[in-house]
Amino acid sequence: MSAELNTVKKALAAANLAEVEVIEKQGALVLEGQVKNWQQYLEAGYAAAGQDFRGVVNDLEVEGLENFKQQCESSPEDFSLERYSFDVVVIGGGVIGCAIARELTRYNVKVALLEKESDLARHTSGRNNGMIHSTMAVKLGTKKYLYNLRGNRMYRKVAEELGFDLKWPGSFAMLDKNWQLLLGPYARRIASKKGVQGFRVLSKGKVKELEPNAWEEQTGSFYMPETGVVDPYQVTIAYAENAMQNGTTIYLNTKVLGFEKDNNRITAVRTNRGTLQAGVIINAAGIWADHVAEMAGDRFYTIHPRKGVIAILDKKTGSSQSYILGRAQLSSEAKTKGGGLVPLLDGNILAGPTADEVPGREDYSTETHELQHILDHHLVLNKTLQQSDIITYFAGTRACTFEEDFIIEISEYVENLVHAAGIQSPGLASAPAIAVDVRDMAAEILKNKMDLKENPDFNPKRKLAPQPVRLSLKERNCLIENRPSYGQIVCRCELVSEGEIVDAIHAPLPARTLDAVKRRARAGMGRCQGGFCTPAVINILARETGRQVTEICKHEPGSVLITDRTRRKGCEQSAH
Amino acid sequence: MHTDVLVIGAGPAGLAAAAAAAEHGAEVLLVDRESRPGGILKQCIHDGFGVIRYEEKLTGPEYAYRDIEAVRAYGLRVLNNTFVLDLKQSVDGFSLLLQNPIDGAFRVDTKALVAANGCRERTSRQVFIHGDRPAGIYSAGTAQNLINLHGYLPGRKVVILGSGDIGMIMARRLTLEGAEVAGVYEIKDEPSGLTRNRVQCLDDYNIPLYLNTTVTRVHGTKRVTGVSVAAVGADLKPLPGSETLVPCDTLLLSVGLIPENDILEPLALEFDAKTGGPVVDQRMMTSVPGLFSCGNATHVNDMVDYVSESGFNAGRAAANYCQHGGSQGSVEVVSGNNLLYAVPQRLVSGEEAAIYFRSDKTIDRVILVAQAAGKELFREKYLRIRPPEMQKIVLQPLSPEVESVEIGLEEVT
């Protein structure tokens, strides 16, 4: 390996980072020392990647940045989970963890899923563009490619079973120089190699015909019909609810603090709510997966966050666009697909995401220049869109490794640990396939310890609450007659009824915050951004959960919406 | 179900329209999404309503009460908690799909339709404030709703962005409830609300007003912990280096109102980009025959009295339309020099017409001139004219040959 260590040292020297120390630990490259800024931290990480090591652990300190490695603060402590025992403990309530939990319930195993936040999909899974990518933009030979290909093809069935919405608008990767059309035959060959079904090269005129409002500067486009769109939050919830239906227990506000080990085997998981016995541990901790790996004693990668800002446009823009619109990324070195415009399921258009390397893993603040990028690079791809169509914007972070590939494997150093880490784009598209493989890896480990059988009661179909807007008039009236609250609209922009909000609050995984209600039932997602419905939703939450309004939070403990009662208590009112 | 005139919205405009339509002999159905009529007036417990119409200073609920009583006296049908789910044109008018918890979803056909939907507030995202999304960011109207209708205080230390009327009124209201208002920040060089509100709501309570200043960033991830404020240059862009941190737990926004006409979108009617509402004539008829618009859905008014006035006009005209038909007037009103906008944008000849307008900047000593084909129709002097204060003039009936009327403000030099 020393030859390869030397290669890395040379690469670092070439990047003026000769002072960075490189050592090998547990088959991984570890970078130590100090660099001047975040850019150098990243450069060192990338310079070390691509060799025949298990991964890059970037332990460099950065001048003036002291807290970037620190985890978010711990949730309140109790011992409610002390001595519970599970065959499998899944760490992380994003789409990956929830999909894995659901797939595991096909076996006769007891599964727990731990999530440190007060709701699922609070981080990367709830902060992305919801695309089910074609494989055109991923590198052959990577795990990203393999899982993307399989995952994409699994989505139809999963959507049908779990009852979430899915559409296949197809995507355009538009070109802006005439000579680029000469790449057509080459692109076709690549598409065929990568299994991109239905790939076509479209002339400028054809693009105009199919998408009359497309970018003025386009000179033609690659077209990938098998690009889909889902609501990533709904997919996560769907997987989680079906997992719960089939016996999984989900613990929110539960953060992993460490592991108890017996030689190379984890015996228990220490959390802020007590210590659980565990047979197999799945690390699906997203942006914090490297911390979990470190606590488990198998540290061979470092996650660095790549922030993406997304803007959501008013529903009335939806009719101006049929396809997903983006620019072709002709360089294979690009680390992102560049973002674009995605027609969402509910009629809005999504613009973005941007891509900026930042130190803060949960830094979801947006900046002026990021929004400007969306205006300049994304909004122009549909010439009818204007800045004033933007109703909201937010940020998410991608959980990137320096190898820029997924890590889906049984640990080499801890015999009952499985990593599902480094999941960045196209992670959502890959989730169904990753879940199946991780399930099999867990089964592999479990087989030696228990009599693993199929779960005879497994039901792949998720039970759904009534959705009034999808019913015929007659059915809807029947529903309203039985429960009048389905007839009472609370969110005027998205036409969400009180009944649907109550259902979300009492769902298998209860929505207990304003944002959880918003994401579950869409109340507050519209153009007034909760201006009108917020008071009513606060009241419904307080009433349904038996809490004071001053205890109702926006998204996490501490995010109270109402600080006090007024001096004279006001007229006590119910939701209306 | 069938009716002559269906009025959407039981705020001041809709109440006036319903009463006027009933007075003129139409069968009227008034539909409102809330549990009680009165619209936003219900939460406006401060006074100052009705100074023109009644020469009295009423509170919002008092003002609404008079209109609600009038509507009750006509015995017309009122549906509360009722939403319009779908709206389309039919052979003899409009067909609406309505829904409420008692009757479920049902269709109603009407000959004439009055859209009195009111307006909504611009959000923090529409003025491009950055940072994360902590709790404690509210529009001024939402805060007003929380305090006055529910008895909930949204925060203890408040920064208000925008000196719109609701923002200034909420500054006073919050102070009276024991909250501390750190300041009202206005990006422009003068308040964007009425002068009386500046005096009565800010000056009288020693609440500082910072002009040429804006909020650029919200701090905090759970609850707001502060905001960055910055001075702005002539281009209204923040000046680099001028940012300071103001600690607070709440940011209220009073940064403008947007007429709400989203449910009319399927009807493909003509809109005025300057007002954000439909193009109307003095009868408040839109470009779709039989569809009338009034109140803050047509354009954002400064005084409720004008809102009611447009409602009466719309209701009366809707009742007449049911008997005589008709379409929008064809005389174009051109808003010329120094005008932000003028409403109505079309006129019917041979009928008196009130025209409401706003200037595009504060001007001292100006003359408003209305003319048609070079002939002066109307002239009025103003010592000072400000965009927040809407003005009204009345034009005498136009002769049939007039095709357009131009209205402009001429500065006296």
mmCIF file of N, CA, C and O in Angstrom, chain B residues 206-235:
data_model
loop_
_atom_site.group_PDB
_atom_site.id
_atom_site.type_symbol
_atom_site.label_atom_id
_atom_site.label_comp_id
_atom_site.label_asym_id
_atom_site.label_seq_id
_atom_site.Cartn_x
_atom_site.Cartn_y
_atom_site.Cartn_z
ATOM 1 N N ASN B 206 -43.861 55.820 21.350
ATOM 2 C CA ASN B 206 -42.391 55.864 21.294
ATOM 3 C C ASN B 206 -41.779 54.629 20.636
ATOM 4 O O ASN B 206 -40.748 54.131 21.070
ATOM 5 N N ILE B 207 -42.463 54.130 19.617
ATOM 6 C CA ILE B 207 -41.896 52.995 18.888
ATOM 7 C C ILE B 207 -41.066 53.560 17.730
ATOM 8 O O ILE B 207 -41.580 54.320 16.910
ATOM 9 N N PRO B 208 -39.778 53.233 17.695
ATOM 10 C CA PRO B 208 -38.940 53.830 16.645
ATOM 11 C C PRO B 208 -39.285 53.315 15.245
ATOM 12 O O PRO B 208 -39.576 52.137 15.066
ATOM 13 N N LEU B 209 -39.244 54.231 14.290
ATOM 14 C CA LEU B 209 -39.431 53.879 12.885
ATOM 15 C C LEU B 209 -38.117 54.164 12.176
ATOM 16 O O LEU B 209 -37.601 55.274 12.232
ATOM 17 N N TYR B 210 -37.537 53.133 11.566
ATOM 18 C CA TYR B 210 -36.274 53.293 10.850
ATOM 19 C C TYR B 210 -36.552 53.260 9.361
ATOM 20 O O TYR B 210 -36.970 52.232 8.832
ATOM 21 N N LEU B 211 -36.323 54.395 8.693
ATOM 22 C CA LEU B 211 -36.543 54.451 7.243
ATOM 23 C C LEU B 211 -35.259 54.052 6.509
ATOM 24 O O LEU B 211 -34.185 54.011 7.092
ATOM 25 N N ASN B 212 -35.398 53.755 5.222
ATOM 26 C CA ASN B 212 -34.262 53.348 4.377
ATOM 27 C C ASN B 212 -33.482 52.183 4.988
ATOM 28 O O ASN B 212 -32.260 52.106 4.891
ATOM 29 N N THR B 213 -34.201 51.318 5.667
ATOM 30 C CA THR B 213 -33.573 50.196 6.372
ATOM 31 C C THR B 213 -34.405 48.946 6.133
ATOM 32 O O THR B 213 -35.631 49.014 6.082
ATOM 33 N N THR B 214 -33.753 47.816 6.009
ATOM 34 C CA THR B 214 -34.519 46.590 5.813
ATOM 35 C C THR B 214 -33.927 45.437 6.621
ATOM 36 O O THR B 214 -32.819 45.541 7.145
ATOM 37 N N VAL B 215 -34.699 44.372 6.720
ATOM 38 C CA VAL B 215 -34.230 43.155 7.381
ATOM 39 C C VAL B 215 -33.658 42.244 6.296
ATOM 40 O O VAL B 215 -34.316 41.983 5.295
ATOM 41 N N THR B 216 -32.423 41.799 6.483
ATOM 42 C CA THR B 216 -31.796 40.976 5.454
ATOM 43 C C THR B 216 -31.731 39.502 5.843
ATOM 44 O O THR B 216 -31.624 38.638 4.986
ATOM 45 N N ARG B 217 -31.768 39.232 7.147
ATOM 46 C CA ARG B 217 -31.541 37.861 7.545
ATOM 47 C C ARG B 217 -32.199 37.575 8.881
ATOM 48 O O ARG B 217 -32.248 38.421 9.762
ATOM 49 N N VAL B 218 -32.703 36.343 8.996
ATOM 50 C CA VAL B 218 -33.275 35.888 10.251
ATOM 51 C C VAL B 218 -32.261 34.966 10.912
ATOM 52 O O VAL B 218 -31.652 34.136 10.242
ATOM 53 N N HIS B 219 -32.067 35.122 12.208
ATOM 54 C CA HIS B 219 -31.167 34.238 12.937
ATOM 55 C C HIS B 219 -31.969 33.283 13.814
ATOM 56 O O HIS B 219 -33.052 33.624 14.269
ATOM 57 N N GLY B 220 -31.387 32.122 14.079
ATOM 58 C CA GLY B 220 -32.055 31.117 14.900
ATOM 59 C C GLY B 220 -32.516 29.953 14.043
ATOM 60 O O GLY B 220 -32.761 30.120 12.839
ATOM 61 N N THR B 221 -32.587 28.783 14.653
ATOM 62 C CA THR B 221 -33.092 27.615 13.927
ATOM 63 C C THR B 221 -34.382 27.085 14.546
ATOM 64 O O THR B 221 -35.246 26.594 13.844
ATOM 65 N N LYS B 222 -34.495 27.202 15.879
ATOM 66 C CA LYS B 222 -35.735 26.764 16.527
ATOM 67 C C LYS B 222 -36.719 27.922 16.562
ATOM 68 O O LYS B 222 -37.758 27.891 15.934
ATOM 69 N N ARG B 223 -36.377 28.929 17.357
ATOM 70 C CA ARG B 223 -37.156 30.149 17.438
ATOM 71 C C ARG B 223 -36.251 31.284 16.981
ATOM 72 O O ARG B 223 -35.030 31.209 17.151
ATOM 73 N N VAL B 224 -36.826 32.335 16.425
ATOM 74 C CA VAL B 224 -36.032 33.490 16.012
ATOM 75 C C VAL B 224 -35.232 34.000 17.214
ATOM 76 O O VAL B 224 -35.766 34.114 18.317
ATOM 77 N N THR B 225 -33.938 34.265 17.000
ATOM 78 C CA THR B 225 -33.125 34.826 18.066
ATOM 79 C C THR B 225 -32.718 36.272 17.755
ATOM 80 O O THR B 225 -32.226 36.981 18.622
ATOM 81 N N GLY B 226 -32.921 36.663 16.524
ATOM 82 C CA GLY B 226 -32.586 38.026 16.137
ATOM 83 C C GLY B 226 -32.704 38.185 14.636
ATOM 84 O O GLY B 226 -32.921 37.200 13.919
ATOM 85 N N VAL B 227 -32.588 39.422 14.177
ATOM 86 C CA VAL B 227 -32.583 39.666 12.735
ATOM 87 C C VAL B 227 -31.432 40.610 12.409
ATOM 88 O O VAL B 227 -31.038 41.420 13.252
ATOM 89 N N SER B 228 -30.896 40.477 11.196
ATOM 90 C CA SER B 228 -29.920 41.447 10.718
ATOM 91 C C SER B 228 -30.673 42.534 9.986
ATOM 92 O O SER B 228 -31.522 42.238 9.145
ATOM 93 N N VAL B 229 -30.376 43.779 10.330
ATOM 94 C CA VAL B 229 -30.973 44.876 9.581
ATOM 95 C C VAL B 229 -29.850 45.649 8.890
ATOM 96 O O VAL B 229 -28.725 45.676 9.373
ATOM 97 N N ALA B 230 -30.171 46.230 7.754
ATOM 98 C CA ALA B 230 -29.154 46.952 6.997
ATOM 99 C C ALA B 230 -29.764 48.181 6.354
ATOM 100 O O ALA B 230 -30.944 48.179 5.967
ATOM 101 N N ALA B 231 -28.968 49.206 6.246
ATOM 102 C CA ALA B 231 -29.386 50.394 5.506
ATOM 103 C C ALA B 231 -29.392 50.056 4.015
ATOM 104 O O ALA B 231 -28.624 49.205 3.577
ATOM 105 N N VAL B 232 -30.265 50.703 3.266
ATOM 106 C CA VAL B 232 -30.305 50.439 1.837
ATOM 107 C C VAL B 232 -29.918 51.694 1.058
ATOM 108 O O VAL B 232 -30.092 52.813 1.544
ATOM 109 N N GLY B 233 -29.410 51.461 -0.130
ATOM 110 C CA GLY B 233 -29.053 52.572 -1.006
ATOM 111 C C GLY B 233 -30.247 52.994 -1.837
ATOM 112 O O GLY B 233 -31.374 52.524 -1.637
ATOM 113 N N ALA B 234 -29.992 53.857 -2.795
ATOM 114 C CA ALA B 234 -31.062 54.383 -3.632
ATOM 115 C C ALA B 234 -31.741 53.273 -4.435
ATOM 116 O O ALA B 234 -32.925 53.370 -4.776
ATOM 117 N N ASP B 235 -30.989 52.195 -4.726
ATOM 118 C CA ASP B 235 -31.555 51.088 -5.486
ATOM 119 C C ASP B 235 -32.302 50.098 -4.571
ATOM 120 O O ASP B 235 -32.686 49.020 -4.996
#
